[in-house]
């Protein structure tokens, strides 16, 4: 059943689920959670909610995985209010709210532009004794950059080593992109070069991000230099980078 769900073949997964019941094997919380996860990934959240209600009617208690999965599905389909209500229900039910649950909530809030609400929840998480991981920090930094709060993002990014967290390639890419959008090209380039000094090699996405930043700001010389370097390292320009280069040459 899990394999079908991972491939998005929900009709087949349902057949296995119903066959299990037909043979007298009543589904447990894990079985329901697998099916709910499959529906959420396919954005079929109404079916996921129906299963959630069905399992509680059968006397099964949704666990942390079940709640977190459904919260993620609700945010994925733009149902912010329902996601927050379910999170509150989860907290009230006594189910442990772990780092994955909080990162799911933070991601949902930030994807819908609710940075202030995300920051409040981030603080609640820490007040409750949970230690945010690099995923949580990346989500907050990304949202700050997209909201134009580059200095706040820079402050959090710079504090990561003091929290024994090492910035990932994704974290560097977020910061580089944010600086480029604010026109801080020298700082973006400095951070890009700092990556390797800190043992973090830039990937294709990171190269494309900074190249597009220089192209947007009309610094074609630096963009071409980085493009050549990227190709020499075995990476290639993505579709949007190629389009910008072609527009520049036309």
XYZ file of C-alpha atoms in Angstrom:
250
model
C 0.000 0.000 0.000
C 2.824 2.375 0.857
C 4.422 1.813 -2.556
C 1.204 2.680 -4.382
C 0.796 5.829 -2.272
C 4.348 6.965 -2.980
C 3.659 6.612 -6.711
C 0.341 8.445 -6.412
C -1.651 5.350 -7.429
C -4.389 5.945 -4.890
C -7.019 3.699 -6.455
C -4.650 0.725 -6.176
C -3.708 1.716 -2.628
C -7.402 1.839 -1.735
C -7.924 -1.651 -3.134
C -5.202 -3.001 -0.844
C -6.688 -1.089 2.103
C -10.210 -2.440 1.469
C -8.904 -5.972 0.843
C -7.171 -5.843 4.208
C -10.489 -4.971 5.885
C -12.349 -7.642 3.868
C -9.918 -10.288 5.151
C -10.599 -9.245 8.726
C -7.402 -7.281 9.295
C -8.613 -4.018 10.752
C -6.384 -1.078 9.742
C -4.329 0.583 12.447
C -3.136 4.176 12.813
C -0.103 3.514 10.603
C -2.259 2.124 7.769
C -4.525 5.163 7.860
C -1.531 7.504 8.023
C 0.004 5.926 4.910
C -3.223 6.381 2.959
C -3.727 9.931 4.260
C -0.173 10.801 3.206
C -0.823 9.471 -0.295
C -3.967 11.559 -0.707
C -2.239 14.668 0.652
C 0.653 14.323 -1.794
C -1.907 14.080 -4.613
C -3.658 17.192 -3.232
C -6.806 15.151 -2.613
C -7.203 16.525 0.876
C -10.962 15.984 1.144
C -10.386 12.222 0.867
C -7.591 12.517 3.435
C -9.929 14.359 5.816
C -12.596 11.698 5.298
C -10.111 8.996 6.320
C -9.020 11.062 9.317
C -12.640 11.299 10.502
C -13.205 7.608 9.780
C -10.260 6.481 11.880
C -11.370 8.541 14.876
C -14.900 7.139 14.543
C -13.356 3.667 14.731
C -11.748 4.582 18.024
C -8.237 5.029 16.652
C -6.244 7.973 17.983
C -4.323 9.930 15.311
C -0.641 10.186 16.198
C 1.945 12.888 15.518
C 2.641 11.541 12.021
C -1.059 11.537 11.095
C -1.632 15.098 12.275
C 1.579 16.432 10.711
C 0.832 14.779 7.370
C -2.670 16.214 7.204
C -1.514 19.686 8.285
C 0.999 19.631 5.428
C -1.712 18.582 2.983
C -4.024 21.377 4.094
C -1.299 23.990 3.633
C -0.372 22.468 0.277
C -3.901 23.111 -0.977
C -4.154 26.622 0.471
C -6.392 25.772 3.415
C -4.449 27.816 5.962
C -7.216 28.263 8.526
C -8.052 24.548 8.577
C -4.347 23.706 8.985
C -4.015 26.023 11.981
C -7.195 24.625 13.540
C -5.884 21.084 13.153
C -2.571 22.111 14.716
C -4.445 23.529 17.712
C -6.519 20.341 17.930
C -3.328 18.292 17.883
C -1.803 20.347 20.700
C -4.987 20.082 22.768
C -5.199 16.306 22.223
C -1.888 15.751 23.978
C -0.127 14.344 20.927
C 3.563 15.350 20.931
C 4.294 18.256 18.597
C 7.797 17.585 17.293
C 10.306 19.484 15.157
C 8.851 18.006 11.950
C 5.382 19.265 12.893
C 6.728 22.743 13.587
C 8.750 22.816 10.358
C 5.595 21.800 8.458
C 3.681 24.635 10.112
C 6.480 27.141 9.488
C 6.713 26.127 5.838
C 2.957 26.459 5.391
C 2.815 29.874 7.042
C 5.837 31.195 5.143
C 4.632 29.898 1.778
C 1.516 31.994 2.291
C 3.496 35.085 3.322
C 2.640 34.951 7.029
C 6.134 35.725 8.308
C 5.114 37.405 11.570
C 2.869 34.477 12.467
C 5.689 32.078 11.580
C 8.123 33.968 13.817
C 5.663 33.785 16.715
C 5.333 30.030 16.235
C 9.111 29.715 15.923
C 9.452 31.339 19.341
C 6.738 29.089 20.819
C 8.672 26.104 19.523
C 11.822 27.218 21.330
C 9.876 28.138 24.480
C 8.523 24.578 24.519
C 12.057 23.230 24.698
C 12.395 22.082 21.094
C 15.613 22.905 19.255
C 14.997 24.091 15.665
C 17.013 22.236 13.038
C 18.571 23.664 9.876
C 15.328 23.016 7.958
C 13.405 25.330 10.303
C 16.044 28.043 10.018
C 16.155 27.744 6.218
C 12.384 28.258 6.059
C 12.549 31.396 8.219
C 15.585 32.825 6.393
C 13.949 32.213 3.011
C 10.735 33.940 4.057
C 12.661 36.906 5.470
C 14.555 37.309 2.198
C 11.342 37.123 0.176
C 9.781 39.711 2.506
C 12.677 42.126 1.966
C 14.022 41.677 5.495
C 17.519 40.858 4.321
C 19.267 42.222 7.430
C 17.157 40.040 9.721
C 17.880 37.065 7.470
C 21.602 37.837 7.525
C 21.578 38.038 11.330
C 19.956 34.616 11.700
C 22.197 33.102 9.022
C 25.317 34.425 10.773
C 24.144 32.977 14.094
C 23.855 29.398 12.798
C 27.419 28.301 13.751
C 26.810 29.443 17.345
C 23.869 27.023 17.392
C 26.120 24.222 16.106
C 24.314 24.261 12.779
C 26.165 24.306 9.474
C 24.563 26.296 6.640
C 23.603 24.028 3.756
C 23.951 24.787 0.041
C 20.259 25.676 0.129
C 20.845 28.196 2.935
C 23.657 29.868 0.987
C 21.497 29.917 -2.149
C 18.646 31.577 -0.244
C 20.932 34.298 1.096
C 22.668 34.827 -2.250
C 19.316 35.177 -3.997
C 18.016 37.584 -1.352
C 21.091 39.804 -1.622
C 20.936 39.823 -5.425
C 17.292 40.911 -5.351
C 18.241 43.778 -3.037
C 21.026 44.804 -5.432
C 23.761 43.780 -2.978
C 25.857 42.080 -5.647
C 29.248 42.434 -3.977
C 27.917 40.916 -0.769
C 26.156 38.147 -2.685
C 29.367 37.329 -4.539
C 31.341 37.418 -1.292
C 28.931 34.959 0.314
C 29.053 32.736 -2.764
C 32.852 32.553 -2.507
C 32.680 32.052 1.250
C 30.753 28.812 0.725
C 33.745 26.794 -0.396
C 35.944 28.217 2.356
C 33.373 26.803 4.773
C 33.422 23.401 3.100
C 30.118 23.807 1.264
C 30.406 23.388 -2.513
C 27.948 25.365 -4.678
C 25.613 23.266 -6.808
C 23.867 23.974 -10.114
C 20.983 25.812 -8.431
C 23.372 28.065 -6.518
C 25.347 28.940 -9.663
C 22.194 29.663 -11.651
C 20.868 31.847 -8.839
C 23.891 34.140 -8.661
C 24.321 34.253 -12.456
C 20.709 35.412 -12.827
C 21.320 37.951 -10.077
C 24.189 39.515 -12.027
C 22.231 39.385 -15.291
C 19.246 41.140 -13.698
C 21.582 43.857 -12.470
C 23.238 44.239 -15.917
C 26.647 42.933 -14.819
C 27.099 40.653 -17.823
C 30.866 40.363 -17.424
C 30.641 38.751 -13.990
C 27.675 36.639 -15.105
C 29.628 35.229 -18.058
C 32.642 34.551 -15.845
C 30.481 32.566 -13.441
C 28.727 30.800 -16.315
C 32.065 29.569 -17.663
C 33.111 28.451 -14.190
C 29.811 26.611 -13.731
C 30.149 24.748 -17.042
C 33.753 23.799 -16.231
C 32.459 22.222 -13.030
C 30.022 20.061 -14.943
C 26.861 22.078 -14.327
C 24.585 23.639 -16.932
C 22.401 26.713 -17.165
C 18.728 26.141 -16.385
C 15.911 27.262 -18.698
C 15.393 30.673 -17.085
C 19.136 31.450 -17.121
C 19.356 30.503 -20.812
C 16.346 32.717 -21.567
C 17.957 35.694 -19.808
C 21.216 35.178 -21.722
C 19.387 34.926 -25.062
C 17.402 38.089 -24.295
C 20.641 39.857 -23.438
C 22.238 38.802 -26.742
C 19.213 39.588 -28.922
